[in-house]
CSV table of C-alpha atoms and ligand atoms in Angstrom, one decimal:
chain,number,residue,atom,x,y,z
A,1,MET,CA,-63.3,-156.0,34.2
A,2,ASN,CA,-60.6,-158.1,32.4
A,3,THR,CA,-58.4,-160.7,34.0
A,4,THR,CA,-55.4,-158.4,34.6
A,5,GLU,CA,-57.7,-155.9,36.5
A,6,LEU,CA,-59.2,-158.8,38.4
A,7,LYS,CA,-55.7,-160.1,39.3
A,8,ARG,CA,-54.6,-156.7,40.4
A,9,LEU,CA,-57.7,-156.3,42.6
A,10,PHE,CA,-57.1,-159.7,44.3
A,11,ASN,CA,-53.4,-158.9,44.7
A,12,THR,CA,-53.8,-155.8,46.8
A,13,PRO,CA,-52.5,-156.0,50.4
A,14,THR,CA,-56.0,-155.4,51.7
A,15,THR,CA,-57.4,-158.4,49.8
A,16,ARG,CA,-54.5,-160.6,50.9
A,17,LEU,CA,-54.9,-159.7,54.5
A,18,ALA,CA,-58.7,-160.0,54.4
A,19,ALA,CA,-58.2,-163.5,52.7
A,20,THR,CA,-55.9,-164.5,55.6
A,21,TYR,CA,-58.4,-163.4,58.2
A,22,LEU,CA,-61.2,-165.2,56.4
A,23,LEU,CA,-59.1,-168.3,56.0
A,24,ILE,CA,-58.5,-168.4,59.8
A,25,ILE,CA,-62.3,-167.8,60.5
A,26,MET,CA,-63.4,-170.5,58.1
A,27,ALA,CA,-60.8,-173.0,59.3
A,28,MET,CA,-62.0,-172.6,62.9
A,29,SER,CA,-65.7,-172.6,61.8
A,30,ILE,CA,-65.4,-175.7,59.6
A,31,GLY,CA,-63.2,-177.5,62.1
A,32,PHE,CA,-65.6,-176.8,64.9
A,33,SER,CA,-68.6,-178.0,62.7
A,34,ILE,CA,-66.9,-181.3,61.8
A,35,VAL,CA,-66.1,-182.1,65.5
A,36,PHE,CA,-69.7,-181.0,66.5
A,37,TYR,CA,-71.3,-183.1,63.7
A,38,LYS,CA,-69.2,-186.2,64.5
A,39,THR,CA,-70.0,-186.0,68.2
A,40,SER,CA,-73.7,-185.3,67.6
A,41,ALA,CA,-74.0,-188.1,65.0
A,42,GLN,CA,-72.5,-190.6,67.5
A,43,GLN,CA,-75.0,-189.4,70.2
A,44,LEU,CA,-77.9,-189.8,67.7
A,45,HIS,CA,-76.7,-193.3,66.8
A,46,ARG,CA,-76.6,-194.2,70.5
A,47,GLN,CA,-80.2,-193.2,70.9
A,48,VAL,CA,-81.2,-196.4,68.9
A,49,PRO,CA,-81.5,-199.1,71.7
A,50,PRO,CA,-80.1,-202.7,71.3
A,51,ASP,CA,-82.4,-205.5,70.0
A,52,ALA,CA,-82.9,-206.9,73.5
A,53,LEU,CA,-84.7,-203.7,74.6
A,54,LEU,CA,-86.8,-203.6,71.5
A,55,VAL,CA,-88.5,-207.0,72.0
A,56,ARG,CA,-92.2,-206.7,73.1
A,57,PRO,CA,-94.1,-209.6,74.8
A,58,GLN,CA,-96.3,-210.2,71.7
A,59,ASP,CA,-93.2,-210.5,69.4
A,60,ASP,CA,-92.7,-213.9,67.8
A,61,GLN,CA,-89.6,-215.9,69.0
A,62,HIS,CA,-88.5,-212.9,71.1
A,63,LYS,CA,-87.3,-211.0,68.0
A,64,PRO,CA,-88.0,-207.3,67.7
A,65,ASP,CA,-90.3,-206.0,65.0
A,66,PRO,CA,-87.9,-204.7,62.2
A,67,ALA,CA,-90.3,-201.8,61.6
A,68,ILE,CA,-89.4,-200.4,65.1
A,69,ARG,CA,-85.6,-200.5,64.3
A,70,GLN,CA,-86.2,-199.0,60.9
A,71,PHE,CA,-88.3,-196.2,62.3
A,72,LEU,CA,-85.7,-195.4,65.0
A,73,GLU,CA,-82.8,-195.5,62.5
A,74,LEU,CA,-84.8,-193.3,60.1
A,75,ARG,CA,-85.3,-190.7,62.9
A,76,ALA,CA,-81.6,-190.8,63.7
A,77,GLU,CA,-80.8,-190.3,60.0
A,78,GLU,CA,-83.3,-187.4,59.8
A,79,GLY,CA,-81.6,-185.9,62.9
A,80,ARG,CA,-78.2,-186.1,61.1
A,81,ASP,CA,-79.6,-184.5,58.0
A,82,VAL,CA,-81.1,-181.6,59.9
A,83,LEU,CA,-77.7,-181.1,61.7
A,84,ARG,CA,-75.8,-181.3,58.5
A,85,THR,CA,-78.0,-178.7,56.8
A,86,ARG,CA,-77.9,-176.3,59.7
A,87,LEU,CA,-74.1,-176.6,60.0
A,88,ILE,CA,-73.7,-175.9,56.3
A,89,ALA,CA,-76.0,-172.9,56.6
A,90,ILE,CA,-74.0,-171.7,59.6
A,91,ASN,CA,-70.8,-172.0,57.6
A,92,ILE,CA,-72.2,-170.2,54.6
A,93,GLY,CA,-73.3,-167.4,57.1
A,94,ALA,CA,-69.7,-167.4,58.6
A,95,LEU,CA,-68.3,-167.1,55.1
A,96,LEU,CA,-70.4,-164.1,54.2
A,97,LEU,CA,-70.2,-162.4,57.6
A,98,GLY,CA,-66.5,-163.3,58.1
A,99,GLY,CA,-65.7,-162.0,54.5
A,100,GLY,CA,-67.3,-158.6,55.3
A,101,LEU,CA,-65.7,-158.5,58.8
A,102,SER,CA,-62.3,-159.5,57.4
A,103,TRP,CA,-62.4,-156.8,54.7
A,104,TRP,CA,-63.3,-154.1,57.2
A,105,LEU,CA,-60.6,-155.2,59.7
A,106,ALA,CA,-58.0,-155.4,56.9
A,107,ARG,CA,-58.9,-151.9,55.7
A,108,ARG,CA,-58.8,-150.5,59.2
A,109,ASN,CA,-55.4,-152.1,60.0
A,110,LEU,CA,-53.8,-151.2,56.8
A,111,ARG,CA,-54.9,-147.6,56.4
A,112,PRO,CA,-52.3,-146.1,58.8
A,113,ILE,CA,-49.6,-148.2,57.3
A,114,GLU,CA,-50.6,-147.1,53.8
A,115,ALA,CA,-50.7,-143.5,54.9
A,116,ALA,CA,-47.2,-143.8,56.4
A,117,MET,CA,-45.8,-145.4,53.3
A,118,GLU,CA,-47.5,-142.8,51.1
A,119,ALA,CA,-45.9,-140.0,53.2
A,120,GLN,CA,-42.6,-141.7,53.0
A,121,SER,CA,-42.6,-142.0,49.3
A,122,ARG,CA,-43.8,-138.4,48.9
A,123,PHE,CA,-40.9,-137.4,51.1
A,124,VAL,CA,-38.4,-139.3,49.0
A,125,SER,CA,-39.7,-137.9,45.8
A,126,ASP,CA,-39.8,-134.3,47.2
A,127,ALA,CA,-36.2,-134.8,48.5
A,128,SER,CA,-35.0,-136.1,45.2
A,129,HIS,CA,-36.6,-133.3,43.3
A,130,GLU,CA,-34.9,-130.7,45.6
A,131,LEU,CA,-31.6,-132.5,45.3
A,132,ARG,CA,-31.9,-132.5,41.5
A,133,THR,CA,-32.2,-128.7,41.0
A,134,PRO,CA,-28.7,-127.7,42.3
A,135,LEU,CA,-27.1,-130.9,40.8
A,136,THR,CA,-28.6,-130.0,37.4
A,137,ALA,CA,-27.4,-126.4,37.7
A,138,ILE,CA,-23.8,-127.7,38.5
A,139,GLN,CA,-23.9,-130.2,35.6
A,140,THR,CA,-25.2,-127.6,33.1
A,141,MET,CA,-22.6,-125.0,34.1
A,142,ASN,CA,-19.8,-127.6,33.9
A,143,GLU,CA,-20.9,-128.8,30.5
A,144,VAL,CA,-21.3,-125.3,29.0
A,145,THR,CA,-17.8,-124.4,30.3
A,146,LEU,CA,-16.2,-127.6,29.0
A,147,ARG,CA,-17.6,-126.8,25.5
A,148,LYS,CA,-15.7,-123.5,25.4
A,149,PRO,CA,-12.4,-123.8,23.5
A,150,ARG,CA,-10.6,-121.4,25.8
A,151,LEU,CA,-11.3,-120.2,29.4
A,152,SER,CA,-10.2,-117.0,31.0
A,153,LEU,CA,-9.3,-116.9,34.7
A,154,ALA,CA,-12.3,-114.7,35.4
A,155,GLU,CA,-14.6,-117.1,33.7
A,156,ALA,CA,-13.1,-120.1,35.6
A,157,LYS,CA,-13.6,-118.2,38.9
A,158,GLU,CA,-17.2,-117.5,38.0
A,159,VAL,CA,-17.9,-121.2,37.3
A,160,ILE,CA,-16.2,-122.2,40.5
A,161,SER,CA,-18.1,-119.6,42.5
A,162,HIS,CA,-21.5,-120.7,40.9
A,163,ASN,CA,-20.7,-124.3,41.7
A,164,THR,CA,-19.7,-123.5,45.2
A,165,GLU,CA,-23.0,-121.7,45.8
A,166,GLU,CA,-24.9,-124.7,44.5
A,167,ALA,CA,-22.9,-127.1,46.6
A,168,LEU,CA,-23.7,-124.9,49.6
A,169,LYS,CA,-27.4,-125.2,48.8
A,170,LEU,CA,-27.0,-129.0,48.6
A,171,LYS,CA,-25.2,-129.0,52.0
A,172,SER,CA,-27.9,-126.9,53.6
A,173,LEU,CA,-30.5,-129.3,52.2
A,174,SER,CA,-28.8,-132.4,53.4
A,175,ASP,CA,-28.2,-130.8,56.8
A,176,GLY,CA,-31.9,-130.0,57.0
A,177,LEU,CA,-32.9,-133.6,56.0
A,178,LEU,CA,-30.5,-135.1,58.5
A,179,ASN,CA,-31.7,-132.7,61.2
A,180,LEU,CA,-35.3,-133.7,60.5
A,181,ALA,CA,-34.6,-137.4,60.5
A,182,ARG,CA,-32.7,-137.0,63.8
A,183,GLN,CA,-35.5,-135.1,65.5
A,184,GLU,CA,-38.1,-137.8,64.4
A,185,GLU,CA,-35.9,-140.8,65.3
A,186,ILE,CA,-33.9,-139.9,68.5
A,187,GLY,CA,-36.1,-137.3,70.2
A,188,VAL,CA,-35.1,-134.8,72.8
A,189,SER,CA,-34.7,-135.1,76.5
A,190,ALA,CA,-36.6,-132.5,78.4
A,191,ARG,CA,-35.3,-130.7,81.5
A,192,PRO,CA,-35.8,-127.2,83.1
A,193,VAL,CA,-34.5,-124.6,80.6
A,194,SER,CA,-34.4,-120.9,81.2
A,195,LEU,CA,-36.5,-119.2,78.5
A,196,PRO,CA,-34.6,-115.8,78.7
A,197,ASP,CA,-31.3,-117.7,78.1
A,198,VAL,CA,-32.8,-119.5,75.1
A,199,MET,CA,-34.0,-116.1,73.7
A,200,THR,CA,-30.6,-114.4,74.2
A,201,GLU,CA,-28.8,-117.2,72.4
A,202,ALA,CA,-31.3,-117.3,69.5
A,203,ILE,CA,-31.4,-113.5,69.1
A,204,ASN,CA,-27.6,-113.4,69.0
A,205,GLN,CA,-27.7,-115.9,66.1
A,206,VAL,CA,-30.2,-114.0,64.0
A,207,LEU,CA,-29.0,-110.5,64.9
A,208,PRO,CA,-26.7,-110.0,61.9
A,209,ASN,CA,-29.6,-110.7,59.5
A,210,ALA,CA,-31.9,-108.4,61.4
A,211,VAL,CA,-29.4,-105.6,61.5
A,212,ALA,CA,-28.7,-106.0,57.8
A,213,LYS,CA,-32.4,-105.4,57.1
A,214,GLY,CA,-32.8,-102.7,59.8
A,215,ILE,CA,-35.3,-104.9,61.7
A,216,SER,CA,-35.5,-104.5,65.5
A,217,ILE,CA,-36.3,-107.4,67.8
A,218,ASP,CA,-38.3,-106.3,70.9
A,219,GLU,CA,-37.8,-109.1,73.4
A,220,GLN,CA,-39.9,-109.1,76.6
A,221,VAL,CA,-39.6,-112.7,77.9
A,222,PRO,CA,-40.1,-113.0,81.6
A,223,LYS,CA,-37.7,-115.0,83.9
A,224,VAL,CA,-39.3,-118.4,83.5
A,225,SER,CA,-38.2,-122.0,83.0
A,226,VAL,CA,-39.8,-124.5,80.7
A,227,LEU,CA,-39.5,-128.3,80.3
A,228,ALA,CA,-37.4,-128.5,77.2
A,229,SER,CA,-34.0,-129.2,75.7
A,230,HIS,CA,-31.8,-126.1,75.5
A,231,PHE,CA,-30.2,-126.4,72.0
A,232,PRO,CA,-33.1,-127.8,70.1
A,233,LEU,CA,-35.3,-125.0,71.6
A,234,VAL,CA,-32.8,-122.4,70.5
A,235,GLN,CA,-32.9,-124.0,67.1
A,236,VAL,CA,-36.7,-123.7,66.9
A,237,VAL,CA,-36.6,-120.0,68.0
A,238,VAL,CA,-33.9,-119.3,65.4
A,239,ILE,CA,-36.0,-120.9,62.6
A,240,ILE,CA,-39.0,-118.8,63.5
A,241,LEU,CA,-37.0,-115.6,63.9
A,242,ASP,CA,-35.1,-116.2,60.7
A,243,ASN,CA,-38.4,-116.6,58.8
A,244,ALA,CA,-39.8,-113.5,60.5
A,245,ILE,CA,-36.7,-111.5,59.3
A,246,LYS,CA,-36.8,-113.1,55.9
A,247,TYR,CA,-40.5,-112.3,55.3
A,248,SER,CA,-40.6,-108.8,56.9
A,249,ARG,CA,-40.1,-105.4,55.4
A,250,LYS,CA,-37.0,-103.4,56.1
A,251,GLY,CA,-37.2,-101.3,59.3
A,252,SER,CA,-40.1,-103.3,60.8
A,253,THR,CA,-40.2,-104.8,64.4
A,254,ILE,CA,-40.5,-108.3,65.6
A,255,VAL,CA,-42.0,-108.7,69.1
A,256,VAL,CA,-41.3,-111.7,71.4
A,257,THR,CA,-43.3,-112.1,74.5
A,258,ALA,CA,-44.3,-115.0,76.9
A,259,GLU,CA,-47.3,-115.6,79.2
A,260,ARG,CA,-48.5,-118.3,81.5
A,261,HIS,CA,-51.5,-120.4,80.4
A,262,GLY,CA,-52.4,-123.2,82.9
A,263,ARG,CA,-49.5,-125.6,83.1
A,264,TYR,CA,-47.9,-124.1,80.0
A,265,ILE,CA,-45.9,-121.2,78.9
A,266,ARG,CA,-46.9,-119.6,75.7
A,267,LEU,CA,-44.1,-118.0,73.7
A,268,HIS,CA,-45.3,-115.4,71.1
A,269,ILE,CA,-43.2,-114.4,68.1
A,270,ILE,CA,-45.0,-111.7,66.2
A,271,ASP,CA,-43.8,-110.1,63.0
A,272,GLN,CA,-45.2,-107.3,60.7
A,273,GLY,CA,-44.2,-109.1,57.5
A,274,ASP,CA,-45.8,-110.4,54.4
A,275,GLY,CA,-48.1,-112.8,56.2
A,276,ILE,CA,-49.3,-116.2,55.1
A,277,SER,CA,-52.4,-116.8,53.0
A,278,GLU,CA,-55.2,-118.9,54.4
A,279,ALA,CA,-54.6,-121.5,51.7
A,280,ASP,CA,-51.0,-121.9,52.8
A,281,LEU,CA,-51.5,-121.8,56.6
A,282,PRO,CA,-52.6,-125.4,57.1
A,283,HIS,CA,-49.5,-126.7,55.3
A,284,ILE,CA,-46.6,-124.6,56.4
A,285,PHE,CA,-45.4,-127.2,59.0
A,286,GLU,CA,-45.3,-129.9,56.3
A,287,ARG,CA,-41.9,-131.0,54.9
A,288,PHE,CA,-40.9,-129.1,51.8
A,289,TYR,CA,-43.9,-126.8,51.9
A,290,ARG,CA,-43.2,-123.3,50.7
A,291,ALA,CA,-45.9,-120.7,50.2
A,292,ASP,CA,-46.2,-119.5,46.6
A,293,SER,CA,-44.8,-116.1,47.3
A,294,ALA,CA,-41.7,-117.6,48.9
A,295,ARG,CA,-41.3,-120.1,46.0
A,296,SER,CA,-41.6,-117.4,43.3
A,297,ASN,CA,-39.1,-115.2,45.1
A,298,SER,CA,-35.7,-116.7,44.3
A,299,GLN,CA,-33.9,-114.4,46.9
A,300,ARG,CA,-35.7,-116.1,49.7
A,301,ASP,CA,-34.1,-119.4,49.2
A,302,GLY,CA,-35.2,-122.2,51.6
A,303,TYR,CA,-36.4,-125.7,51.2
A,304,GLY,CA,-39.5,-125.6,53.3
A,305,LEU,CA,-37.9,-127.7,56.0
A,306,GLY,CA,-37.4,-125.2,58.8
A,307,LEU,CA,-40.9,-125.2,60.2
A,308,ALA,CA,-41.2,-129.0,59.8
A,309,ILE,CA,-38.0,-129.4,61.9
A,310,ALA,CA,-39.4,-126.9,64.5
A,311,HIS,CA,-42.7,-128.8,64.6
A,312,ALA,CA,-40.9,-132.1,65.1
A,313,ILE,CA,-38.7,-130.7,68.0
A,314,ILE,CA,-41.7,-129.1,69.8
A,315,ARG,CA,-43.7,-132.3,69.5
A,316,GLN,CA,-40.8,-134.2,71.1
A,317,MET,CA,-40.9,-131.8,74.0
A,318,HIS,CA,-44.7,-132.4,74.5
A,319,GLY,CA,-45.5,-128.9,73.4
A,320,THR,CA,-47.4,-127.4,70.6
A,321,ILE,CA,-46.7,-124.9,67.9
A,322,GLY,CA,-49.2,-122.9,65.9
A,323,VAL,CA,-49.6,-119.8,63.8
A,324,THR,CA,-52.1,-117.2,62.8
A,325,SER,CA,-51.5,-114.8,60.0
A,326,LYS,CA,-52.9,-112.1,57.7
A,327,ILE,CA,-51.6,-111.3,54.3
A,328,GLY,CA,-49.9,-107.9,54.4
A,329,LYS,CA,-50.2,-107.6,58.2
A,330,GLY,CA,-47.8,-110.2,59.6
A,331,SER,CA,-47.6,-113.6,61.3
A,332,HIS,CA,-48.0,-114.6,64.9
A,333,PHE,CA,-46.3,-117.9,66.0
A,334,VAL,CA,-47.2,-119.4,69.4
A,335,ILE,CA,-45.2,-122.1,71.0
A,336,ALA,CA,-46.6,-123.7,74.1
A,337,LEU,CA,-44.3,-125.7,76.4
A,338,PRO,CA,-44.8,-127.3,79.9
A,339,ILE,CA,-43.7,-125.1,82.8
A,340,ALA,CA,-40.7,-126.6,84.7
A,341,LYS,CA,-41.5,-127.6,88.3
A,342,THR,CA,-38.6,-125.6,89.7
A,343,GLN,CA,-40.4,-122.4,88.8
A,344,ASP,CA,-39.2,-118.8,88.8
A,345,SER,CA,-42.2,-116.4,89.0
A,346,LEU,CA,-43.9,-115.0,86.0
B,1,ADP,P1,-38.3,-122.0,54.2
B,1,ADP,O1,-37.0,-122.5,54.5
B,1,ADP,O2,-38.8,-122.1,52.8
B,1,ADP,O3,-38.6,-120.6,54.8
B,1,ADP,P2,-40.0,-123.0,56.4
B,1,ADP,O4,-40.4,-124.4,56.7
B,1,ADP,O5,-39.2,-122.3,57.4
B,1,ADP,O6,-39.2,-123.0,55.0
B,1,ADP,O7,-41.3,-122.2,56.0
B,1,ADP,C1,-42.3,-122.7,55.2
B,1,ADP,C2,-43.0,-121.5,54.5
B,1,ADP,O8,-43.8,-120.8,55.4
B,1,ADP,C3,-42.1,-120.5,53.9
B,1,ADP,O9,-41.8,-120.8,52.5
B,1,ADP,C4,-43.0,-119.3,53.9
B,1,ADP,O10,-43.8,-119.2,52.7
B,1,ADP,C5,-43.9,-119.5,55.1
B,1,ADP,N1,-43.5,-118.7,56.3
B,1,ADP,C6,-42.9,-119.1,57.4
B,1,ADP,N2,-42.7,-118.2,58.3
B,1,ADP,C7,-43.2,-117.0,57.7
B,1,ADP,C8,-43.4,-115.7,58.2
B,1,ADP,N3,-42.9,-115.3,59.4
B,1,ADP,N4,-44.0,-114.8,57.4
B,1,ADP,C9,-44.5,-115.2,56.2
B,1,ADP,N5,-44.4,-116.5,55.7
B,1,ADP,C10,-43.7,-117.4,56.4
């Protein structure tokens, strides 16, 4: 290991935090040892009696035998030596034990912060990558057009229409990012919300897409209220229904039902679409995640933000969202939300 590598190792946040912890432990241990040593040494010194008490009847001229004083002072010195050695041993022990403990504590405390920072930097790099694609398309189109000596009206219109399309993609991406940030930061306030009303509103929003693909939505949601926020919940249902339509064959059916499960209502949205592979399933609620089939199919444009937004909203409402799926058979999304106290019957 060369000096640069050594420097890098000692300059990590974990090492710096561990060193701070160790410094505090050692300052306390050494400080305590000094005070303890000084007090004990004073006490040992006080054990040696004054000359008057050392005089024995047989001593000449009432002077103590110097051998007695020497012996007592030697014993006190020995006592101080033993104390010093033990305190040094204790401090070496504290250094080794404290070093290990400080490292462990620093790792434990920094791990969640490092994970959050890693997620943040992955998010920024994913977002930049997604922003680059439409921007590069606009730039390339403009450069190619500018190089042409002459431009017909039809060609100009084609360029403008292409750039408008890319600008719309950018807008939808920035809307998605803003939406996600808002859900994660502000949160939603939960109150009793009628599930059938939410469904009606969501279905009305996705109906044109469903009709265009000849897909029917079979909605059988009972009259029930959940603890949620109306518009964000509509948004979640729209995201899932939109996906169900996007990834379903023409003429298929999407079924929406709900049932009571303990203190929760479970909303089921079941499609007969492409399904999601086992490898993709654990990741589809992650930001910017798109299954390979969706990524390779350019018609199904999306940024992999919809389900991340849905997940953030449902989490804010103290609910859960999950999915089971089989390739070629379809997907089954389940949203569980707390039942509102003012309950209509199920
Ligand atoms: P996107 O905007 O790309 O659809 P989402 O976050 O809404 O992003 O979905 C993430 C991925 O999950 C999609 O790219 C798609 O591969 C997969 N997915 C979501 N819903 C379904 C569904 N109903 N059927 C099949 N695949 C789905």
